[in-house]
Coordinates of C-alpha atoms in Angstrom, one line a residue:
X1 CA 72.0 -19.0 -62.1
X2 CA 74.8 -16.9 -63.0
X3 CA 72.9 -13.8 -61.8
X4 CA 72.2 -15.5 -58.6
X5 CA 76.0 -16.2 -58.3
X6 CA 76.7 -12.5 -58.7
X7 CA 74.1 -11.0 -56.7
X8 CA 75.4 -13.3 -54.2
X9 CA 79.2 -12.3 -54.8
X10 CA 78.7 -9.1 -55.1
X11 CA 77.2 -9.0 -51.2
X12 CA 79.7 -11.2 -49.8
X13 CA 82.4 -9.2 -51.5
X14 CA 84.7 -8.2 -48.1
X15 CA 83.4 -10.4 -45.6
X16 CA 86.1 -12.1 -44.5
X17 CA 86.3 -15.8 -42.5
X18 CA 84.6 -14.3 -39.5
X19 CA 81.9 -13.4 -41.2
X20 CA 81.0 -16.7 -42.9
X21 CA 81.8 -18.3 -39.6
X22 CA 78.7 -16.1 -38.3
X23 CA 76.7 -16.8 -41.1
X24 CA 77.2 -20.7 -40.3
X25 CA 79.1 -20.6 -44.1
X26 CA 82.7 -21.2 -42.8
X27 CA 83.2 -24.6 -44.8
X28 CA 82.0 -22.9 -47.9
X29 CA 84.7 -19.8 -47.3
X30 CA 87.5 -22.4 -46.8
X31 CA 86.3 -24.3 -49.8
X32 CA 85.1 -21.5 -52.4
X33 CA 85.8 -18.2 -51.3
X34 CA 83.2 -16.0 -52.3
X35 CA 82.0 -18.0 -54.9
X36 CA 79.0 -20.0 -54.3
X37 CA 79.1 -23.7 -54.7
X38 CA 75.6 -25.1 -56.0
X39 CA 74.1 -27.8 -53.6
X40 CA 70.3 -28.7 -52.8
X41 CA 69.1 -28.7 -49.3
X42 CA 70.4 -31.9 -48.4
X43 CA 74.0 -30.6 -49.4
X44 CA 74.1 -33.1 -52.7
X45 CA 76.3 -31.2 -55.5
X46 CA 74.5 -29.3 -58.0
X47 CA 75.1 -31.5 -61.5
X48 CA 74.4 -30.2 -65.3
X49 CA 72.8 -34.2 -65.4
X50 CA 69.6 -32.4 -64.9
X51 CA 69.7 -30.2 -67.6
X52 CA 68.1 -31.8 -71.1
X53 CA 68.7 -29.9 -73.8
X54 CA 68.7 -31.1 -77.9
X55 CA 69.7 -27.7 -79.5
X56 CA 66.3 -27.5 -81.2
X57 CA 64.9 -24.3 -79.3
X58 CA 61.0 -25.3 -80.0
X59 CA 61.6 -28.8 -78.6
X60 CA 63.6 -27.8 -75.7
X61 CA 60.7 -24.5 -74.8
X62 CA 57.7 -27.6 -75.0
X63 CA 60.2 -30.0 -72.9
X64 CA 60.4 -27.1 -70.1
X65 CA 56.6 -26.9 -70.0
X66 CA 56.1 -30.1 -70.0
X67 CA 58.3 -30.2 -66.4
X68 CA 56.9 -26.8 -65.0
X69 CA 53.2 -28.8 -65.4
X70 CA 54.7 -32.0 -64.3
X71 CA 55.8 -29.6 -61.0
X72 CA 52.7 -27.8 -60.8
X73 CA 50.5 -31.1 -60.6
X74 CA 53.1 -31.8 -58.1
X75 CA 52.3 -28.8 -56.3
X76 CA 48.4 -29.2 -56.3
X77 CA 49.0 -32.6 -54.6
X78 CA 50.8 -31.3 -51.9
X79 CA 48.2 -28.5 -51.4
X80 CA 45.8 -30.7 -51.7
X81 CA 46.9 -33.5 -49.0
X82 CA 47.5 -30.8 -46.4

């Protein structure tokens, strides 16, 4: 994420309230500047709630798998019910 943040920064870097105003961004300029503020699509705050972690690299690599297959099955359902 904190490349994303950058990348982001780095092309917003002197636009100025105008700008964001355009861009449909103008409460995010008032709020955060440049910075970005994490949010899903339905504008809920990003939280670190979602983000398991025990310290144990090998537990924590099969716990990511485990949810990129649990998201993939999701995927295939969606694919397949359209």
């Amino acid at each position: 994420m904190e490349i994303i943040v950058v990348l982001v920064y780095k092309l917003t870097q002197g636009a100025d309230c105008e700008d964001f105003k355009e861009a449909g961004w103008d409460g995010q300029f008032v709020q955060h500047d440049c910075s970005l503020f994490w949010s899903d699509a339905n504008g809920i705050p990003w939280s670190a709630k979602y983000i398991a972690s025990l310290g144990y690299p090998i537990t924590d690599l099969t716990e990511n798998m485990v949810a990129e297959q649990k998201d993939r099955t999701t995927y295939e359902h969606l694919i397949a019910s359209a």
